[in-house]
Every structure is written in C-alpha cells, then in structure tokens.
Amino acid sequence: MDIKGEGCLLQNDSHQQKNFIESLSLLKSAVNKRRKKFVSSPRCQAILDEVIFYEMRDWQDKSMAKKFFRCLCQFFVVLLVTPLFYVFIRPPMKIWRSLSDIECLAYVEKLYEYPCNKFANHTMFYIVFLCLLFASTFGFEHEYRTSTTGLSSIDHAVLVYFIGFLLQEIWEVCQQGFCIYISKWWNVVDAITLFTLLAAYTVWLVTWLSVYKEWQPRKNAFIVADVLYASATVLAFFHLAHAFQVSSTLGPLQLSLYRMLKDVAKFLFIFLMLFIAFATGLIKIYSYYVVSQVKLREEGESKFQDFHPYAEHEITFIGLVWLLVGYVEEDKIRVDDPAFYLTQLFGRLGFLIYLVCTVIVALNMLIAMMNNSCDRVMGDEDKEWKFSRAQMWLEYIDKGNVIPVPFNLLYYIFYFCFFLIYLVYWMVRGVCRCNCNKKVN
C-alpha cells in the first residue's frame, strides 16, 4: 500500500490481488492509518460489504419496514435466548465440539456473531437503555418517599446497564488499543458518558454509605450527583448518532454535525476570552462606583445606595449571557448618583462594544467556520462517509463483545464463577499432591 492509499485492492490485475482474509487485514491497517482514499475505494467497500452481509445478500434490497420487522423479531429472540444460550449451552459447545454441529444451535450462534446481527443486537438494546433513561424522568414519588438510597427501580436498572457498558468498553480498549480507541469520536462520547455516570454513582454511594447513611435531598453531594447523572443522560443520547453511519443519507449529516461541534469547541476558547475580558472591565467600572459611594456615605456627602448589580460577579456574568439573546436591563446599567455620569457612559459603551465583538463578529465567525466545515464534509461526502462507516463496521467484525448489554454481565459472572471453581480445584489438587508426597517420603 503506497502513501496515497492506492494499494493492490485497487488494481485490476487479478494476479496482484490478495486473498480475502489478507485483504480484510489490509483494510483494517488502512483504517488505523487513516488512508481514506484507499478505504473508500469500491474494491475495499465491496470486501467490507461481503463480510457485513455474509449470508444476507438481499438485506440492502429490503424495504425499511421489512428491516425493522426483522430487527424487532431478532430483538425478542435474543432477549429470550441469551440467558439460556450463553450461560448453559455455549460453554458445553466449547468443550464438546459435537454439540456445535446441531443446526439449531449453530443458527442461534449466528444471531450474535455475524456483524450485521451483532450491530442490530447492540443497537436495539442500547435503545432500551435510552428508554430507561427517559422513563427515569417520570415521577416515582411513591418510590422516593420510601427509598433510603434516593434511587428508583429504574435507576437500579440503569446501574446494571452501566456496569455492562463499562465492562464492554474496557474490553474494547484492551482489544483495539487506547490510541485507536480514542481516535473514534463515538468511543470518546462513550468514555465521557461512562466516566460521568461513574462519578455520579460514586459521589452518590460514597455520600450515602459513609457520610449520611441515608438519602438527604438537601445535601449538596446528592445534588451534584444528580446533575452529573443528568449530564451523562444527555451524552448517552449522542452515542446513538453513530448508528446513523450505516445510512448513506444520515451518515454525512452526522459527520457534519460532529465537525461543527469541533468548531464550536474551538470557538468557545475565543468567546471565553472575550466574555471574561468584558466581565472584568464592567465589574471594575461599577465596583469603583460602589467603593466611591461607601466612602462618600461615610463622609456624609452622599445619600445614594452603595450598591450596583454589575459590581457583583455573579450578576455580571449572568447579565452578559442574557445580553447575547437581546435581553437588556436598562435600569441595571444606570447609576443613581448623577456625579458619576461618566461611569454610566463608559458602562453603556462597554456593553455596546461587547455586543459588537460577540454577537456581530464572533458569532458570525462561528457560523462561517461551521459552514466551511459542512462544505468540506459535503465536498468529500462519499469518501468521508465510507471511511467513517468502515471504522464503525470493523468494530463489529472483530471478535468479542457479541453479547449485548446487559446480558454480558451474566457471561462475565458465569465465567468468573467457573474461574473460581477451577482455581479451587487446582489448589485442592496441589494440596493433595503435597500430602501424597509427604506420605511417600
């Protein structure tokens, strides 16, 4: 594969083509090295589709209604079969190979391991997780009144999902490597979401167990934990956008949104500098007025109040934010003492310059940056989308994480128990051997 990404898969000469497995390995290497032209080539995409839709050649030709109905049926089958299959049936299949020849069991295994089925399973169960998050927003006053932890039954279900997702992402990091893992934006969103949820549950449980021994709603620790939980809920919904990459229509739009969010993050640094600069200047202007009034009142030369709203940091910051949307409180800009007319004048001038710099200049600059990003994505729409699509599908092609959350917890619990039994067995066996050797000696 050369620098431009024009490797052997783009050649028409059949003698230069690699076999299927080597081609897939080359495709993975190209994705990791971000060779977008190579990955988006028709030959690479054909190889990718060959793997994704293996034994499902007619999938892309089906209507949306048929696809949805099949995914829904598969969801209920997986929901019913997973606990039985992956805990009680699949482990014996690993030991007694003859069981894997049973056609029914082999078909069930395909429901988990084929990339397209694997994607459908994980996506459907993730939608269930989002439904639980949405359901947790409804009132459960009767549960909270009797709860000592401050968590409802749905919150406990979300906790189970969270543990499953945490184990799944740890597996992905170990399998892909940290650098490759964080190079994909949906993995970054997952990591931030899980970290926020972990912080929320940690703060909540530590406060509940070690500090107050019960749920006390007015304590700041519980309020902070609830805010972290709410923030993680918002981020969790963004993860679903990565599933849009399978669509040639929604995929480019999702990429444009991602690029625009990156532009917003860059813009925030400039805006934050302007915001703090003008807030500092305005506070300084009006704090001088307040200090002067305090001095004059002590000397008996002023009867005006020694207070102004924009001398307070909190009020100034909030006022500047509302000023961005056109909400101006004229009475807060004025000063009572006419001798300080210049303070009022320069205060008005400061607000005016702030509006020009932020609303007229900075926000329009942000709009221009976002338009530029959108044009760049749309200019290379096909290449960008196919590369992002390949990144996503290769995660589902790789082995591992075939069991959707939260059923992967059953899998890990079973194998952990099996490991403990196996460990105890070898320890007992070792002790017995030592005793036998002592008797012989």
CSV table of C-alpha atoms in Angstrom, one decimal, residues 24-433:
chain,number,residue,atom,x,y,z
A,24,LEU,CA,-9.6,-7.6,5.2
A,25,SER,CA,-6.4,-7.3,7.3
A,26,LEU,CA,-5.1,-4.7,4.9
A,27,LEU,CA,-8.3,-2.8,5.2
A,28,LYS,CA,-8.0,-2.7,9.0
A,29,SER,CA,-4.5,-1.5,8.7
A,30,ALA,CA,-5.6,1.3,6.3
A,31,VAL,CA,-8.4,2.4,8.6
A,32,ASN,CA,-5.9,2.6,11.5
A,33,LYS,CA,-3.6,4.7,9.4
A,34,ARG,CA,-6.5,6.8,8.1
A,35,ARG,CA,-5.9,6.1,4.4
A,36,LYS,CA,-9.3,7.5,3.5
A,37,LYS,CA,-8.9,7.2,-0.3
A,38,PHE,CA,-7.9,3.6,-0.1
A,39,VAL,CA,-10.7,2.7,2.3
A,40,SER,CA,-13.4,4.4,0.3
A,41,SER,CA,-12.4,2.7,-2.9
A,42,PRO,CA,-15.1,0.4,-4.5
A,43,ARG,CA,-13.0,-2.7,-4.0
A,44,CYS,CA,-12.5,-2.1,-0.3
A,45,GLN,CA,-16.1,-1.3,0.2
A,46,ALA,CA,-17.1,-4.5,-1.7
A,47,ILE,CA,-14.9,-6.5,0.6
A,48,LEU,CA,-16.4,-4.8,3.6
A,49,ASP,CA,-20.0,-5.5,2.4
A,50,GLU,CA,-19.1,-9.1,1.8
A,51,VAL,CA,-18.2,-9.5,5.4
A,52,ILE,CA,-21.0,-7.4,6.8
A,53,PHE,CA,-23.9,-9.0,4.9
A,54,TYR,CA,-22.5,-12.5,4.9
A,55,GLU,CA,-25.4,-14.9,4.1
A,56,MET,CA,-27.6,-11.9,4.0
A,57,ARG,CA,-27.1,-10.7,0.4
A,58,ASP,CA,-30.6,-9.4,0.0
A,59,TRP,CA,-30.6,-7.2,3.1
A,60,GLN,CA,-29.7,-4.0,1.4
A,61,ASP,CA,-32.6,-4.5,-1.1
A,62,LYS,CA,-35.2,-4.9,1.6
A,63,SER,CA,-37.6,-2.1,2.5
A,64,MET,CA,-37.3,-0.2,5.8
A,65,ALA,CA,-40.4,-1.9,7.1
A,66,LYS,CA,-39.0,-5.4,6.5
A,67,LYS,CA,-35.7,-4.4,8.1
A,68,PHE,CA,-37.4,-3.0,11.1
A,69,PHE,CA,-39.7,-6.1,11.5
A,70,ARG,CA,-36.7,-8.4,11.2
A,71,CYS,CA,-34.7,-6.5,13.8
A,72,LEU,CA,-37.7,-6.4,16.1
A,73,CYS,CA,-38.1,-10.2,15.9
A,74,GLN,CA,-34.4,-10.7,16.4
A,75,PHE,CA,-34.5,-8.5,19.5
A,76,PHE,CA,-37.2,-10.6,21.1
A,77,VAL,CA,-35.4,-13.8,20.2
A,78,VAL,CA,-32.1,-12.6,21.6
A,79,LEU,CA,-34.0,-11.3,24.7
A,80,LEU,CA,-35.4,-14.8,25.4
A,81,VAL,CA,-32.5,-16.9,24.2
A,82,THR,CA,-29.4,-15.1,25.6
A,83,PRO,CA,-29.5,-16.1,29.2
A,84,LEU,CA,-30.1,-19.7,28.3
A,85,PHE,CA,-27.8,-20.0,25.4
A,86,TYR,CA,-24.6,-18.2,26.5
A,87,VAL,CA,-24.7,-19.5,30.1
A,88,PHE,CA,-25.8,-23.1,29.8
A,89,ILE,CA,-25.4,-24.1,26.1
A,90,ARG,CA,-22.4,-22.3,24.6
A,91,PRO,CA,-19.9,-23.3,27.2
A,92,PRO,CA,-20.6,-27.0,26.7
A,93,MET,CA,-20.3,-26.3,22.9
A,94,LYS,CA,-16.7,-25.2,23.6
A,95,ILE,CA,-16.0,-28.4,25.4
A,96,TRP,CA,-17.9,-30.9,23.3
A,97,ARG,CA,-17.5,-29.9,19.7
A,98,SER,CA,-20.2,-32.3,18.5
A,99,LEU,CA,-22.8,-30.0,20.0
A,100,SER,CA,-21.8,-27.2,17.6
A,101,ASP,CA,-22.9,-29.4,14.7
A,102,ILE,CA,-26.6,-29.1,15.8
A,103,GLU,CA,-28.1,-26.9,13.2
A,104,CYS,CA,-30.5,-25.1,15.6
A,105,LEU,CA,-27.6,-24.1,17.9
A,106,ALA,CA,-25.4,-23.0,15.1
A,107,TYR,CA,-28.2,-20.8,13.8
A,108,VAL,CA,-28.6,-19.2,17.2
A,109,GLU,CA,-24.9,-18.5,17.4
A,110,LYS,CA,-25.1,-16.7,14.0
A,111,LEU,CA,-27.7,-14.3,15.6
A,112,TYR,CA,-24.9,-13.0,17.8
A,113,GLU,CA,-21.6,-13.3,15.8
A,114,TYR,CA,-22.5,-12.1,12.3
A,115,PRO,CA,-21.6,-8.4,12.0
A,116,CYS,CA,-25.0,-7.2,10.8
A,117,ASN,CA,-26.8,-9.2,13.6
A,118,LYS,CA,-24.3,-8.0,16.1
A,119,PHE,CA,-24.9,-4.4,15.2
A,120,ALA,CA,-28.6,-4.9,15.3
A,121,ASN,CA,-28.5,-6.5,18.8
A,122,HIS,CA,-26.3,-3.9,20.3
A,123,THR,CA,-28.3,-1.0,18.8
A,124,MET,CA,-31.7,-2.4,19.9
A,125,PHE,CA,-30.6,-3.0,23.5
A,126,TYR,CA,-29.0,0.4,23.6
A,127,ILE,CA,-32.3,1.9,22.6
A,128,VAL,CA,-33.8,0.0,25.5
A,129,PHE,CA,-31.2,1.7,27.7
A,130,LEU,CA,-32.2,5.1,26.4
A,131,CYS,CA,-35.8,4.3,27.1
A,132,LEU,CA,-34.9,3.5,30.7
A,133,LEU,CA,-33.2,6.9,31.0
A,134,PHE,CA,-36.2,8.6,29.6
A,135,ALA,CA,-38.5,6.6,31.8
A,136,SER,CA,-36.5,7.7,34.9
A,137,THR,CA,-37.6,11.3,34.3
A,138,PHE,CA,-41.2,10.4,35.1
A,139,GLY,CA,-42.4,10.9,38.7
A,140,PHE,CA,-41.9,8.0,41.1
A,141,GLU,CA,-42.9,9.8,44.2
A,142,HIS,CA,-44.1,6.7,45.9
A,143,GLU,CA,-40.7,5.0,45.5
A,144,TYR,CA,-38.7,8.0,46.6
A,145,ARG,CA,-40.8,8.5,49.7
A,146,THR,CA,-39.9,5.0,50.9
A,147,SER,CA,-36.4,4.9,49.4
A,148,THR,CA,-33.4,5.1,51.7
A,149,THR,CA,-31.0,5.5,48.8
A,150,GLY,CA,-32.9,8.0,46.7
A,151,LEU,CA,-32.8,5.7,43.7
A,152,SER,CA,-35.9,4.2,42.0
A,153,SER,CA,-36.2,0.8,40.5
A,154,ILE,CA,-35.4,2.2,37.0
A,155,ASP,CA,-32.3,3.8,38.4
A,156,HIS,CA,-31.1,0.4,39.6
A,157,ALA,CA,-31.8,-1.0,36.1
A,158,VAL,CA,-29.7,1.8,34.6
A,159,LEU,CA,-26.9,0.9,37.1
A,160,VAL,CA,-26.9,-2.7,35.8
A,161,TYR,CA,-26.7,-1.3,32.2
A,162,PHE,CA,-23.8,1.0,33.3
A,163,ILE,CA,-21.8,-1.9,34.7
A,164,GLY,CA,-22.3,-3.9,31.5
A,165,PHE,CA,-21.3,-0.9,29.3
A,166,LEU,CA,-18.2,-0.4,31.5
A,167,LEU,CA,-17.1,-4.0,31.0
A,168,GLN,CA,-17.8,-3.8,27.3
A,169,GLU,CA,-15.7,-0.6,26.8
A,170,ILE,CA,-12.8,-2.0,28.9
A,171,TRP,CA,-12.8,-5.0,26.6
A,172,GLU,CA,-12.8,-2.7,23.5
A,173,VAL,CA,-9.8,-0.7,24.9
A,174,CYS,CA,-7.9,-3.9,25.6
A,175,GLN,CA,-8.7,-5.3,22.1
A,176,GLN,CA,-8.1,-2.1,20.0
A,177,GLY,CA,-5.5,-0.3,22.0
A,178,PHE,CA,-6.0,3.0,23.7
A,179,CYS,CA,-4.8,5.2,20.8
A,180,ILE,CA,-7.0,3.6,18.2
A,181,TYR,CA,-9.9,3.5,20.6
A,182,ILE,CA,-9.9,7.3,21.3
A,183,SER,CA,-9.4,8.1,17.6
A,184,LYS,CA,-13.1,7.3,17.0
A,185,TRP,CA,-15.5,10.0,18.2
A,186,TRP,CA,-18.2,7.7,19.4
A,187,ASN,CA,-15.8,5.9,21.7
A,188,VAL,CA,-14.8,9.3,23.1
A,189,VAL,CA,-18.5,10.0,23.8
A,190,ASP,CA,-18.9,6.6,25.4
A,191,ALA,CA,-15.9,7.1,27.6
A,192,ILE,CA,-17.1,10.6,28.7
A,193,THR,CA,-20.6,9.2,29.4
A,194,LEU,CA,-19.3,6.3,31.4
A,195,PHE,CA,-16.9,8.5,33.3
A,196,THR,CA,-19.7,10.9,34.2
A,197,LEU,CA,-22.0,8.1,35.3
A,198,LEU,CA,-19.2,6.6,37.3
A,199,ALA,CA,-18.6,9.9,39.0
A,200,ALA,CA,-22.4,10.3,39.7
A,201,TYR,CA,-22.8,6.9,41.2
A,202,THR,CA,-19.5,7.2,43.2
A,203,VAL,CA,-20.5,10.5,44.7
A,204,TRP,CA,-24.0,9.3,45.5
A,205,LEU,CA,-22.9,5.9,47.0
A,206,VAL,CA,-20.0,7.3,49.0
A,207,THR,CA,-22.1,10.1,50.4
A,208,TRP,CA,-24.9,7.7,51.2
A,209,LEU,CA,-22.7,4.9,52.7
A,210,SER,CA,-20.0,6.8,54.6
A,211,VAL,CA,-21.4,10.3,55.4
A,212,TYR,CA,-25.1,10.4,55.9
A,213,LYS,CA,-26.1,6.8,56.0
A,214,GLU,CA,-29.4,7.8,54.3
A,215,TRP,CA,-30.7,9.9,51.4
A,216,GLN,CA,-30.9,13.6,52.4
A,217,PRO,CA,-32.1,15.5,49.3
A,218,ARG,CA,-30.9,18.9,50.5
A,219,LYS,CA,-27.3,18.0,50.8
A,220,ASN,CA,-25.0,19.3,48.1
A,221,ALA,CA,-23.4,16.0,47.4
A,222,PHE,CA,-26.6,14.4,46.3
A,223,ILE,CA,-27.5,17.4,44.1
A,224,VAL,CA,-24.1,17.2,42.4
A,225,ALA,CA,-24.5,13.5,41.8
A,226,ASP,CA,-27.9,14.2,40.3
A,227,VAL,CA,-26.5,16.9,38.0
A,228,LEU,CA,-23.7,14.5,36.8
A,229,TYR,CA,-26.3,11.8,36.2
A,230,ALA,CA,-28.4,14.3,34.1
A,231,SER,CA,-25.3,15.3,32.1
A,232,ALA,CA,-24.5,11.6,31.4
A,233,THR,CA,-28.1,11.2,30.2
A,234,VAL,CA,-27.6,13.9,27.6
A,235,LEU,CA,-24.4,12.4,26.4
A,236,ALA,CA,-25.9,8.9,26.2
A,237,PHE,CA,-28.3,10.0,23.5
A,238,PHE,CA,-25.5,11.4,21.4
A,239,HIS,CA,-24.0,7.9,21.2
A,240,LEU,CA,-27.0,6.7,19.2
A,241,ALA,CA,-25.9,9.0,16.3
A,242,HIS,CA,-23.0,6.7,15.5
A,243,ALA,CA,-25.6,4.2,14.2
A,244,PHE,CA,-26.5,6.7,11.5
A,245,GLN,CA,-23.3,5.9,9.7
A,246,VAL,CA,-24.9,2.8,8.2
A,247,SER,CA,-27.1,5.2,6.1
A,248,SER,CA,-25.8,7.0,3.1
A,249,THR,CA,-28.2,9.8,3.8
A,250,LEU,CA,-27.8,10.3,7.6
A,251,GLY,CA,-24.1,9.4,7.7
A,252,PRO,CA,-22.8,12.6,6.0
A,253,LEU,CA,-25.1,14.7,8.1
A,254,GLN,CA,-23.9,13.1,11.3
A,255,LEU,CA,-20.3,13.8,10.2
A,256,SER,CA,-21.2,17.4,9.5
A,257,LEU,CA,-22.7,17.7,13.0
A,258,TYR,CA,-19.5,16.2,14.5
A,259,ARG,CA,-17.3,18.7,12.6
A,260,MET,CA,-19.5,21.6,13.6
A,261,LEU,CA,-19.2,20.6,17.3
A,262,LYS,CA,-15.5,20.6,17.0
A,263,ASP,CA,-15.7,24.2,15.6
A,264,VAL,CA,-17.9,25.2,18.5
A,265,ALA,CA,-15.3,23.8,20.9
A,266,LYS,CA,-12.6,25.9,19.2
A,267,PHE,CA,-14.8,29.0,19.2
A,268,LEU,CA,-15.5,28.7,22.9
A,269,PHE,CA,-11.9,29.5,23.7
A,270,ILE,CA,-12.1,32.8,21.8
A,271,PHE,CA,-15.6,33.6,23.2
A,272,LEU,CA,-14.5,32.7,26.8
A,273,MET,CA,-11.6,35.2,26.5
A,274,LEU,CA,-13.9,37.9,25.3
A,275,PHE,CA,-16.5,37.1,27.9
A,276,ILE,CA,-14.1,37.2,30.8
A,277,ALA,CA,-12.4,40.3,29.5
A,278,PHE,CA,-15.6,42.4,29.3
A,279,ALA,CA,-16.9,41.0,32.5
A,280,THR,CA,-13.8,42.0,34.3
A,281,GLY,CA,-13.9,45.5,32.8
A,282,LEU,CA,-17.5,46.1,33.6
A,283,ILE,CA,-17.1,44.8,37.2
A,284,LYS,CA,-14.1,47.2,37.6
A,285,ILE,CA,-16.1,50.2,36.3
A,286,TYR,CA,-19.1,49.6,38.6
A,287,SER,CA,-17.1,48.4,41.6
A,288,TYR,CA,-15.4,51.8,41.6
A,289,TYR,CA,-18.8,53.5,41.8
A,290,VAL,CA,-19.7,51.3,44.8
A,291,VAL,CA,-16.5,51.9,46.6
A,292,SER,CA,-16.9,55.6,46.0
A,293,GLN,CA,-20.4,55.6,47.4
A,294,VAL,CA,-19.2,53.8,50.5
A,295,LYS,CA,-16.5,56.5,51.0
A,296,LEU,CA,-18.9,59.4,50.4
A,297,ARG,CA,-21.6,57.9,52.7
A,298,GLU,CA,-19.0,57.7,55.5
A,299,GLU,CA,-18.2,61.3,55.0
A,300,GLY,CA,-21.9,62.3,54.8
A,301,GLU,CA,-21.6,63.6,51.2
A,302,SER,CA,-23.9,61.1,49.5
A,303,LYS,CA,-27.3,59.7,50.2
A,304,PHE,CA,-27.3,57.2,47.3
A,305,GLN,CA,-27.0,53.4,47.8
A,306,ASP,CA,-23.6,51.9,48.0
A,307,PHE,CA,-24.6,49.0,45.7
A,308,HIS,CA,-24.8,48.3,42.0
A,309,PRO,CA,-25.8,45.0,40.4
A,310,TYR,CA,-22.9,44.9,37.9
A,311,ALA,CA,-20.4,45.3,40.7
A,312,GLU,CA,-21.3,41.7,41.6
A,313,HIS,CA,-19.5,38.9,39.7
A,314,GLU,CA,-22.5,36.5,39.5
A,315,ILE,CA,-25.0,39.1,38.3
A,316,THR,CA,-22.5,40.4,35.7
A,317,PHE,CA,-21.8,37.0,34.3
A,318,ILE,CA,-25.5,36.2,34.1
A,319,GLY,CA,-26.3,39.6,32.6
A,320,LEU,CA,-23.7,39.2,29.8
A,321,VAL,CA,-25.1,35.8,28.9
A,322,TRP,CA,-28.6,37.1,28.6
A,323,LEU,CA,-27.3,40.1,26.6
A,324,LEU,CA,-26.3,37.7,23.9
A,325,VAL,CA,-30.0,36.9,23.2
A,326,GLY,CA,-31.0,40.5,23.4
A,327,TYR,CA,-32.3,40.8,26.9
A,328,VAL,CA,-31.1,44.2,28.2
A,329,GLU,CA,-32.0,45.5,31.7
A,330,GLU,CA,-31.5,49.3,31.2
A,331,ASP,CA,-32.2,50.1,34.9
A,332,LYS,CA,-29.2,48.0,35.9
A,333,ILE,CA,-26.8,49.9,33.7
A,334,ARG,CA,-27.7,53.3,35.1
A,335,VAL,CA,-26.2,54.7,38.3
A,336,ASP,CA,-28.2,56.8,40.9
A,337,ASP,CA,-25.6,59.5,41.5
A,338,PRO,CA,-25.5,62.0,38.6
A,339,ALA,CA,-22.0,62.9,39.6
A,340,PHE,CA,-20.9,59.6,38.2
A,341,TYR,CA,-22.3,60.1,34.8
A,342,LEU,CA,-19.1,59.0,33.2
A,343,THR,CA,-19.3,55.7,34.9
A,344,GLN,CA,-22.8,55.2,33.4
A,345,LEU,CA,-21.5,56.3,30.0
A,346,PHE,CA,-18.5,54.0,29.9
A,347,GLY,CA,-20.7,51.2,31.2
A,348,ARG,CA,-23.0,51.6,28.3
A,349,LEU,CA,-20.0,51.8,25.9
A,350,GLY,CA,-18.6,48.6,27.4
A,351,PHE,CA,-21.9,46.8,26.8
A,352,LEU,CA,-22.1,48.1,23.2
A,353,ILE,CA,-18.5,47.0,22.4
A,354,TYR,CA,-19.3,43.6,24.0
A,355,LEU,CA,-22.3,43.2,21.7
A,356,VAL,CA,-20.3,44.1,18.6
A,357,CYS,CA,-17.4,41.8,19.5
A,358,THR,CA,-19.5,38.8,20.5
A,359,VAL,CA,-22.8,38.9,18.6
A,360,ILE,CA,-21.8,40.6,15.4
A,361,VAL,CA,-18.2,39.4,15.0
A,362,ALA,CA,-17.6,36.3,17.0
A,363,LEU,CA,-21.0,34.5,16.3
A,364,ASN,CA,-20.8,35.3,12.6
A,365,MET,CA,-17.2,33.9,12.6
A,366,LEU,CA,-18.6,30.7,14.2
A,367,ILE,CA,-21.3,30.5,11.6
A,368,ALA,CA,-18.7,30.9,8.8
A,369,MET,CA,-16.5,28.2,10.4
A,370,MET,CA,-19.5,25.8,10.6
A,371,ASN,CA,-20.4,26.5,7.0
A,372,ASN,CA,-16.8,25.8,6.0
A,373,SER,CA,-16.7,22.5,7.9
A,374,CYS,CA,-20.0,21.5,6.3
A,375,ASP,CA,-18.7,22.4,2.8
A,376,ARG,CA,-15.6,20.3,3.4
A,377,VAL,CA,-17.6,17.3,4.5
A,378,MET,CA,-20.0,17.6,1.7
A,379,GLY,CA,-17.2,18.2,-0.8
A,380,ASP,CA,-15.7,14.8,0.2
A,381,GLU,CA,-19.0,13.4,1.3
A,382,ASP,CA,-18.6,9.9,-0.2
A,383,LYS,CA,-15.0,9.4,1.0
A,384,GLU,CA,-15.6,10.8,4.5
A,385,TRP,CA,-18.8,8.7,5.0
A,386,LYS,CA,-17.3,5.5,3.7
A,387,PHE,CA,-14.3,5.8,5.8
A,388,SER,CA,-16.3,6.5,8.9
A,389,ARG,CA,-18.6,3.6,8.0
A,390,ALA,CA,-15.7,1.3,7.7
A,391,GLN,CA,-14.4,2.4,11.1
A,392,MET,CA,-17.7,1.5,12.7
A,393,TRP,CA,-18.2,-1.8,10.9
A,394,LEU,CA,-14.8,-3.1,11.6
A,395,GLU,CA,-15.5,-2.9,15.4
A,396,TYR,CA,-18.5,-5.3,14.8
A,397,ILE,CA,-16.4,-7.5,12.5
A,398,ASP,CA,-13.8,-8.1,15.2
A,399,LYS,CA,-14.4,-10.9,17.6
A,400,GLY,CA,-15.6,-10.3,21.1
A,401,ASN,CA,-18.5,-8.4,22.7
A,402,VAL,CA,-21.0,-10.5,20.9
A,403,ILE,CA,-23.4,-10.5,23.8
A,404,PRO,CA,-25.4,-7.2,24.1
A,405,VAL,CA,-25.5,-5.2,27.4
A,406,PRO,CA,-26.8,-6.1,30.0
A,407,PHE,CA,-26.6,-9.8,29.3
A,408,ASN,CA,-22.8,-9.6,29.1
A,409,LEU,CA,-22.9,-9.4,32.9
A,410,LEU,CA,-24.3,-13.0,33.0
A,411,TYR,CA,-21.5,-14.1,30.8
A,412,TYR,CA,-18.8,-12.5,32.9
A,413,ILE,CA,-20.4,-13.7,36.2
A,414,PHE,CA,-20.6,-17.2,34.9
A,415,TYR,CA,-17.0,-17.3,33.7
A,416,PHE,CA,-15.8,-15.7,36.9
A,417,CYS,CA,-17.5,-18.4,38.9
A,418,PHE,CA,-16.1,-21.0,36.6
A,419,PHE,CA,-12.6,-19.5,37.1
A,420,LEU,CA,-13.0,-19.6,40.9
A,421,ILE,CA,-14.1,-23.2,40.8
A,422,TYR,CA,-11.2,-24.1,38.5
A,423,LEU,CA,-8.8,-22.2,40.8
A,424,VAL,CA,-10.1,-24.0,43.9
A,425,TYR,CA,-9.9,-27.3,42.1
A,426,TRP,CA,-6.2,-26.8,41.3
A,427,MET,CA,-5.5,-25.6,44.8
A,428,VAL,CA,-7.1,-28.7,46.3
A,429,ARG,CA,-5.3,-30.9,43.8
A,430,GLY,CA,-2.0,-29.2,44.7
A,431,VAL,CA,-2.6,-29.8,48.4
A,432,CYS,CA,-3.5,-33.4,47.8
A,433,ARG,CA,-0.3,-34.0,45.8
